[in-house]
Coordinates of C-alpha atoms in Angstrom, one line a residue:
Chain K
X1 CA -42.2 6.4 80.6
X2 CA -38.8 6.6 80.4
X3 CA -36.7 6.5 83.9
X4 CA -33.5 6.4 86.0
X5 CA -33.4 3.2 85.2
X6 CA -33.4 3.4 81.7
X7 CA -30.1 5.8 81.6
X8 CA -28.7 3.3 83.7
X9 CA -28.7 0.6 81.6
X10 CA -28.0 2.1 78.5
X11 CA -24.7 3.6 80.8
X12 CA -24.0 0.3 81.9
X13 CA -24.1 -1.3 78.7
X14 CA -22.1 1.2 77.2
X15 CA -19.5 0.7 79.7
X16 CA -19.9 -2.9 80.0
X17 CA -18.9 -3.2 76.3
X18 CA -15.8 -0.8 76.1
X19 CA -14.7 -3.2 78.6
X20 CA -15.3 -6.1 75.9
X21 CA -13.5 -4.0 73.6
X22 CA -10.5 -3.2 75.3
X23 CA -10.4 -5.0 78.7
X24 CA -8.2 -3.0 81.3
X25 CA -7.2 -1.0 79.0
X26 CA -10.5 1.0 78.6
X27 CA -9.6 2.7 81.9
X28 CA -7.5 5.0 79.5
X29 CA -10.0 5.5 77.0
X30 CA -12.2 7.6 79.9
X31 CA -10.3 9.6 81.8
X32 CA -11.8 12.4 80.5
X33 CA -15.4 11.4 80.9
X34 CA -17.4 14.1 82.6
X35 CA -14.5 16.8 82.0
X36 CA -17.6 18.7 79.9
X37 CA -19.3 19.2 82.7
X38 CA -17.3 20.9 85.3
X39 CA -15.8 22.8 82.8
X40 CA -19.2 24.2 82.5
X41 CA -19.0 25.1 86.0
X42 CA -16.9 28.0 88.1
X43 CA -14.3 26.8 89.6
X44 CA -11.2 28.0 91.6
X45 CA -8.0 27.5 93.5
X46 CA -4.1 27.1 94.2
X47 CA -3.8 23.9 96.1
X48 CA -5.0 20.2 95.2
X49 CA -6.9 20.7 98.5
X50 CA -9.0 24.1 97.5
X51 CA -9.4 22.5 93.9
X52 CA -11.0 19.5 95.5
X53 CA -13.2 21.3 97.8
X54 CA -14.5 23.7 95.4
X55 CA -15.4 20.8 92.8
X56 CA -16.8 18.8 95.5
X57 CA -19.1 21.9 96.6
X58 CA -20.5 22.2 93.1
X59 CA -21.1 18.4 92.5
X60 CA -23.0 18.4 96.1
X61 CA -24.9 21.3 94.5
X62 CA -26.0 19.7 91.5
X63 CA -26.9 16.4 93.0
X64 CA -24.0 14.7 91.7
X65 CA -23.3 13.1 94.9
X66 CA -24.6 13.4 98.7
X67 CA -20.7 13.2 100.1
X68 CA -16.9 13.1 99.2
X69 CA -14.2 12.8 101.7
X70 CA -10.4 12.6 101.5
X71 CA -7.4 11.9 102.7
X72 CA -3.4 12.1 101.7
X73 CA -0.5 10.1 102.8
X74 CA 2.8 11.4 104.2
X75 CA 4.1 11.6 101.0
X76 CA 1.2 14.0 99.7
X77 CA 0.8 12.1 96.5
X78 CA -1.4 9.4 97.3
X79 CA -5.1 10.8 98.0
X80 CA -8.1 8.2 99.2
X81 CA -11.4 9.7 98.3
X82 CA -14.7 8.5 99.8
X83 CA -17.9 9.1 97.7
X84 CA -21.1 8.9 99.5
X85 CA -24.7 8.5 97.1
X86 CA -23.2 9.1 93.5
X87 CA -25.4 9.2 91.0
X88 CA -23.7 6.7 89.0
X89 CA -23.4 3.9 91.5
X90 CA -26.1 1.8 90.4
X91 CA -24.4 2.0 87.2
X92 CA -21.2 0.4 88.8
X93 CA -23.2 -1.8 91.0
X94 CA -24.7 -3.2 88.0
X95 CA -21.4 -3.9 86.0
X96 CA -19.4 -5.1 89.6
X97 CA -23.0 -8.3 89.1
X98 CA -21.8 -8.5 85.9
X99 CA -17.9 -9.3 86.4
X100 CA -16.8 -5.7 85.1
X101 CA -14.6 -4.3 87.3
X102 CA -14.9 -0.4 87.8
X103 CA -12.9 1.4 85.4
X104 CA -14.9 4.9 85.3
X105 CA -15.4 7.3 88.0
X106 CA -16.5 10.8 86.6
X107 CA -17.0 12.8 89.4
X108 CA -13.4 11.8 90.1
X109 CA -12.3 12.3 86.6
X110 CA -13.7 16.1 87.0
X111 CA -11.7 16.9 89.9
X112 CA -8.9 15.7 88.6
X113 CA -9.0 17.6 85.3
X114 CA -9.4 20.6 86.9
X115 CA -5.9 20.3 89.2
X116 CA -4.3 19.1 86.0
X117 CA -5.8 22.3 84.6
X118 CA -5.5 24.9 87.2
X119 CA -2.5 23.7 88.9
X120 CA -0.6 22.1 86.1
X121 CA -0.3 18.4 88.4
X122 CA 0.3 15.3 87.0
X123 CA -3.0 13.3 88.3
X124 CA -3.8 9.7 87.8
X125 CA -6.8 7.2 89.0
X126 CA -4.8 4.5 91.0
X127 CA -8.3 2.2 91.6
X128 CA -11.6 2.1 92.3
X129 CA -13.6 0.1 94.6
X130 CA -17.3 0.0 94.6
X131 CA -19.2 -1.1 98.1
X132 CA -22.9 -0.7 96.3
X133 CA -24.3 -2.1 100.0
X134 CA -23.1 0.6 101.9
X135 CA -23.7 3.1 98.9
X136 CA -20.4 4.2 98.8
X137 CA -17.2 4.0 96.5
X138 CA -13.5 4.2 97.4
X139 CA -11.3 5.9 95.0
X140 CA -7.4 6.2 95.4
X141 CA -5.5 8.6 93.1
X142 CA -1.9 10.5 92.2
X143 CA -1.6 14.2 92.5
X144 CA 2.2 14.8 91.9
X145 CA 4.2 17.4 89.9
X146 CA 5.8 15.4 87.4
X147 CA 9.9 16.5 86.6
X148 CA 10.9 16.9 83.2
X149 CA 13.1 13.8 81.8
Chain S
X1 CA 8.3 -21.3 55.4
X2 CA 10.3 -22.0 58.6
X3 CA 11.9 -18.8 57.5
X4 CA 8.9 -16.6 58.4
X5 CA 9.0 -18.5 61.5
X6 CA 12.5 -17.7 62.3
X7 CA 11.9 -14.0 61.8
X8 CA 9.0 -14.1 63.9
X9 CA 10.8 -16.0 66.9
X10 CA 13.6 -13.4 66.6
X11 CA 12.3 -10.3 66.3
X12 CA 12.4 -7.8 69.5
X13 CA 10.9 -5.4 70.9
X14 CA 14.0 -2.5 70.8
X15 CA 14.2 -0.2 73.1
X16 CA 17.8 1.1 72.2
X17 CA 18.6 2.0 68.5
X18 CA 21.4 3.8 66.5
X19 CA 21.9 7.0 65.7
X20 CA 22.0 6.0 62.1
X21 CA 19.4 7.2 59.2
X22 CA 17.0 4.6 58.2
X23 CA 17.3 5.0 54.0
X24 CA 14.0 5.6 52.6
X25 CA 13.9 2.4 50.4
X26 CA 13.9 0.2 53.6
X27 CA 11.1 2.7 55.4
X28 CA 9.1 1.5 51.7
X29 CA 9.3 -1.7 51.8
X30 CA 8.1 -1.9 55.5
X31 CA 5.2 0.3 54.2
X32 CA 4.4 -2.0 51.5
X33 CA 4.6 -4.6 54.2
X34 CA 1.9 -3.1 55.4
X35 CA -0.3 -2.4 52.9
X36 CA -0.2 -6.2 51.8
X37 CA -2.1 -7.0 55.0
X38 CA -5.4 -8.1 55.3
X39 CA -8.7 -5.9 56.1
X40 CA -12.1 -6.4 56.2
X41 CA -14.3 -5.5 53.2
X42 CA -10.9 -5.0 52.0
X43 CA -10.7 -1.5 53.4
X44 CA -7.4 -0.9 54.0
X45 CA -8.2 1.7 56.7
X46 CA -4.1 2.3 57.6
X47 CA -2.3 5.4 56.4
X48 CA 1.0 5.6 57.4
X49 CA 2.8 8.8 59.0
X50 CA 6.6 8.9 58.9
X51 CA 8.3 11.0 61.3
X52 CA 11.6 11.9 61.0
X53 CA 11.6 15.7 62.6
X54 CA 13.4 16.0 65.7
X55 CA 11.4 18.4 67.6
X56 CA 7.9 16.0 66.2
X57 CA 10.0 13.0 68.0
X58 CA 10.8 15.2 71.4
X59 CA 7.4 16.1 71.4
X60 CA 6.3 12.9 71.4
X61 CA 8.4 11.5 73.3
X62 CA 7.7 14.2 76.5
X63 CA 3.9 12.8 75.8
X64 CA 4.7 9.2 76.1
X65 CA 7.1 10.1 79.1
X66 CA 4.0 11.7 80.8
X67 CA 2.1 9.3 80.0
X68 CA 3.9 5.9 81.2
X69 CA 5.0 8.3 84.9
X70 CA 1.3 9.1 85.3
X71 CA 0.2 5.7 84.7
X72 CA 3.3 3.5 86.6
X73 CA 3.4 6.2 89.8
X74 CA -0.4 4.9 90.4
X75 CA 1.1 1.3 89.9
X76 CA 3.5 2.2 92.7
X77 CA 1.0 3.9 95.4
X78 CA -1.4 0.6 94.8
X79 CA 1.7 -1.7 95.3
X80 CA 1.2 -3.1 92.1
X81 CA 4.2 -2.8 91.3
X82 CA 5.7 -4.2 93.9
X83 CA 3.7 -7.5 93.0
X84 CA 4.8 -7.5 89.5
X85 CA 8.4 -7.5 90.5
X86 CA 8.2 -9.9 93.3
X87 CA 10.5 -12.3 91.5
X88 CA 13.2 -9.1 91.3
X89 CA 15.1 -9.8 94.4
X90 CA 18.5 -7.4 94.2
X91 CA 17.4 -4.3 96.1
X92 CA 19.5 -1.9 93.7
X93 CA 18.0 -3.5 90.5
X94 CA 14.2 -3.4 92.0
X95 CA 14.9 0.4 92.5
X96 CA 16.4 1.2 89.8
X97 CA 13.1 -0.4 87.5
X98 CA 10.8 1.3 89.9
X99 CA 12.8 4.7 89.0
X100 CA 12.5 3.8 85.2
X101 CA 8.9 3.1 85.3
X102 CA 7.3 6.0 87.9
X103 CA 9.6 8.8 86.1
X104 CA 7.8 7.4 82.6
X105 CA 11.6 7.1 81.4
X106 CA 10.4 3.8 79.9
X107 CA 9.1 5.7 77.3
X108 CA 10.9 8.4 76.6
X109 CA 13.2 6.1 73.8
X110 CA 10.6 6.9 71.4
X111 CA 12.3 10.6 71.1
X112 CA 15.5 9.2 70.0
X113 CA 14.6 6.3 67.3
X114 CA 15.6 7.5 63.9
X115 CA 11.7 7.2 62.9
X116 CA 8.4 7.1 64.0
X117 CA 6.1 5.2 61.4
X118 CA 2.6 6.3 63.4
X119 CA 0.1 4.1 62.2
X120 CA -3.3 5.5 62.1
X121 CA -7.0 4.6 60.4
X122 CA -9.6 5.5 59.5
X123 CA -12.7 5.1 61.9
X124 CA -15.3 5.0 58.8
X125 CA -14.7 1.1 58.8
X126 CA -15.7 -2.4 60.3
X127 CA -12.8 -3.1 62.0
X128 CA -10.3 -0.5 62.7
X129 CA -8.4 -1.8 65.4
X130 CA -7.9 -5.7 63.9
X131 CA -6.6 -4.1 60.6
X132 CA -4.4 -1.2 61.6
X133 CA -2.9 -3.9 64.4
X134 CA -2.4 -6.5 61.3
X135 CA -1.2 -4.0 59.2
X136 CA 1.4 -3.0 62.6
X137 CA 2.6 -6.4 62.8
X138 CA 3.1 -6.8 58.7
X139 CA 5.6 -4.1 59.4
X140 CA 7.3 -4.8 62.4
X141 CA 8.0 -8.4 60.7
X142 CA 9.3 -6.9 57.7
X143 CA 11.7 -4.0 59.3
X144 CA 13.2 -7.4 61.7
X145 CA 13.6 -9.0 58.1
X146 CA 15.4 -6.1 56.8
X147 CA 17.6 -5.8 59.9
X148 CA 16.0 -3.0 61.8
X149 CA 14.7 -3.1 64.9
X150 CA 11.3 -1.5 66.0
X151 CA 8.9 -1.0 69.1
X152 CA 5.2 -0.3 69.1
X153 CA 5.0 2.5 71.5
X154 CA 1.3 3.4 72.9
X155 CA 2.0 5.7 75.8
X156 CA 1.5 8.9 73.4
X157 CA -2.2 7.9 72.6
X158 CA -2.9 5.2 74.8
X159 CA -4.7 7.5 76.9
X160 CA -7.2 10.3 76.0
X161 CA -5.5 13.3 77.4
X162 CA -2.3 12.3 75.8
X163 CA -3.9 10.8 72.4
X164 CA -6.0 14.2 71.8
X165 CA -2.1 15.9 72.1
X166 CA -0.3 13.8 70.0
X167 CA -3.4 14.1 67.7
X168 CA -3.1 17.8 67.4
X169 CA 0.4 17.2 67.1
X170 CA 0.4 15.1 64.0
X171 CA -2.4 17.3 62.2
X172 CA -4.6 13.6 62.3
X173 CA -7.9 14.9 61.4
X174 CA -11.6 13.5 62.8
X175 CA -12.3 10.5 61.5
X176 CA -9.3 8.4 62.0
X177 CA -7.5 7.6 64.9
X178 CA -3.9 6.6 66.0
X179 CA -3.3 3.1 66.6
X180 CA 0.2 2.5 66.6
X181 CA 3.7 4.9 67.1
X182 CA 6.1 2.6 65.6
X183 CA 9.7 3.3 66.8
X184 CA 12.1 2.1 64.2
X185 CA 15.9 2.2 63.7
X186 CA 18.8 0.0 63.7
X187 CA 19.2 -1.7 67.0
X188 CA 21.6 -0.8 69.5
X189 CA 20.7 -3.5 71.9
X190 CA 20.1 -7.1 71.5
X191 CA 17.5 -8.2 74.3
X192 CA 16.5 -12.0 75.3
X193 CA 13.7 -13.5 73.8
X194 CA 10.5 -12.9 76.5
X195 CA 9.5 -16.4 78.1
X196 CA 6.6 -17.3 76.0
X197 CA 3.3 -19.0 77.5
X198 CA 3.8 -23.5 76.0
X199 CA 1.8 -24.5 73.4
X200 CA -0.5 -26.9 76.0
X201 CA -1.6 -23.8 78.0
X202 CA -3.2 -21.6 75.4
X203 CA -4.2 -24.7 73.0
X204 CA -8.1 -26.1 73.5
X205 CA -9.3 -28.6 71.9
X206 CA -13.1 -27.7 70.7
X207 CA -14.3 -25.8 73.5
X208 CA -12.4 -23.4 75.8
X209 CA -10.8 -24.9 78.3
X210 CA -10.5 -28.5 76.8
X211 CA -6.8 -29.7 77.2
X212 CA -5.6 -31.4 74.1
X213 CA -5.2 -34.8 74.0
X214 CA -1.6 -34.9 73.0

């Protein structure tokens, strides 16, 4: 029967070589992984902050995660995002075993889409840090408004 | 033969060019430079697109600018950056690439080179990115030869949001991809060579990691 685990490894191979393919680079190649979903999905606000929370209270919703917290810097730019259970850390687990260091985060990618879309920020993943023995990742990112050069 | 050599140890990567047309007879033989290079099952995947429209080149340029600022301001919260520029020790200078990098200014030069050859593929091949990057470097040989200057610039498709833009941009249908903007023009700057790694450290004999006996 196929399982969980199954989808996992066929994620983590697929992962494991785009990393082959394009090293650090393939950080670029999916920032837009999981965008389909959450664009699937209702969601609102004006602020970074009430685009967060409403993504985070869908992706609770549907199981995506059990938890994600946050917090800025003085500057405002810098946000430190704590994600508790995520359905795709075994996946990153897995690949941190195997030497590949954690270029995808889709939850993440998903909230940031949807400032980029509904706010019109400039949004970046800075890194990602996977803690598989406290179930638990540690993602930094860059919400700024970007002047025109 | 140690001509080829000489024109590979002195081209540059330029950053800075004239505001001087490129004649089309030197854009052709840069082409042809690249359609002499090699490809697997002889597929010759490359098809070249040459931009010479102003408002194309802003466009594209306001993409790469994103792009590079999105990119290098994430450098900069991490301290990254800082690391990479440990060895810049004047204050003013540090600042000033920090400024360069976060505002994505480091790319914006692709708006003002007098053309854009933007190398693309087609995906129904072996090996896409080895040919078109072959086929890149053909060019970029040739145009140093001919006494233009050129730049590969990535930051308008490196990424996926950007790449889908420039994409649309360009009309490039499904089933090829960009792999290359190529800035090109006469240069207006003439940069150092960039150190290069010796011989001994990148050289194994047999198996990785061997040192050659030398």
């Amino acid at each position: 029967m196929i399982d969980n685990f199954y989808f996992q490894d066929i994620v983590s191979s697929l992962v494991k070589t785009l990393y082959y393919e394009r090293g650090c680079g393939a950080y670029f190649r999916v920032t837009m992984v999981g965008t389909d979903f959450i664009d699937r999905q209702r969601i609102e606000g004006k602020t970074p902050e009430q685009v967060i929370e409403n993504c985070v209270k869908v992706l609770i919703q549907n199981d995506m995660f059990t938890n994600a917290a946050y917090q800025k810097d003085e500057s405002g730019t810098f946000f430190t995002f704590e994600i508790e259970g995520c359905r795709h850390l075994p996946v990153e687990a897995r690949l941190k075993e195997e030497g590949v260091p954690a270029f995808v985060c889709p939850p993440i990618n998903m909230i940031l889409y949807k400032i980029r879309q509904l706010i019109n920020l400039a949004v970046e993943i800075a890194d990602i840090t996977v803690n598989q023995n406290d179930g638990r990742c540690i993602v930094r990112v860059v919400v700024f408004k970007q002047e025109d050069v | 033969m140690d001509d080829i050599l000489e024109i590979m140890k002195t081209r540059r990567s330029i950053r800075r060019y004239k505001q001087k047309d490129v004649p089309d007879e030197l854009l052709e033989k840069i082409m042809e430079a690249g359609r002499w290079s090699p490809s697997g099952d002889n597929a010759q995947p490359w098809r070249f697109i040459v931009v010479r429209d102003p408002e194309t080149k802003k466009v594209m340029g306001k993409i790469a600018t994103e792009g590079s600022g999105r990119r290098f301001t994430a450098e900069y919260f991490t301290g990254r950056m800082q690391e990479r520029f440990e060895g810049l020790k004047d204050p003013e200078k540090r600042a000033k690439a920090f400024r360069k990098l976060i505002s994505g200014v480091v790319s914006s030069f692709l708006a003002d080179a007098p053309v854009i050859i933007v190398v693309c593929a087609k995906l129904d091949v072996w090996d896409v990115p080895y040919d078109a990057a072959m086929a890149t470097q053909n060019m970029q040989l040739m145009a140093h030869a001919l006494g233009l200057g050129t730049c590969v610039v990535v930051a308008p498709v490196s990424d996926m949001r950007d790449d889908i833009k420039t994409m649309k941009l360009l009309n490039v249908p499904h089933g090829y991809k960009i792999v290359a903007p190529l800035a090109v023009g006469y240069p207006d700057e003439s940069p150092n060579p960039r150190p290069r790694l010796p011989l001994n450290d990148i050289v194994y004999d047999e198996k990785f990691g061997q040192r050659r006996k030398k």
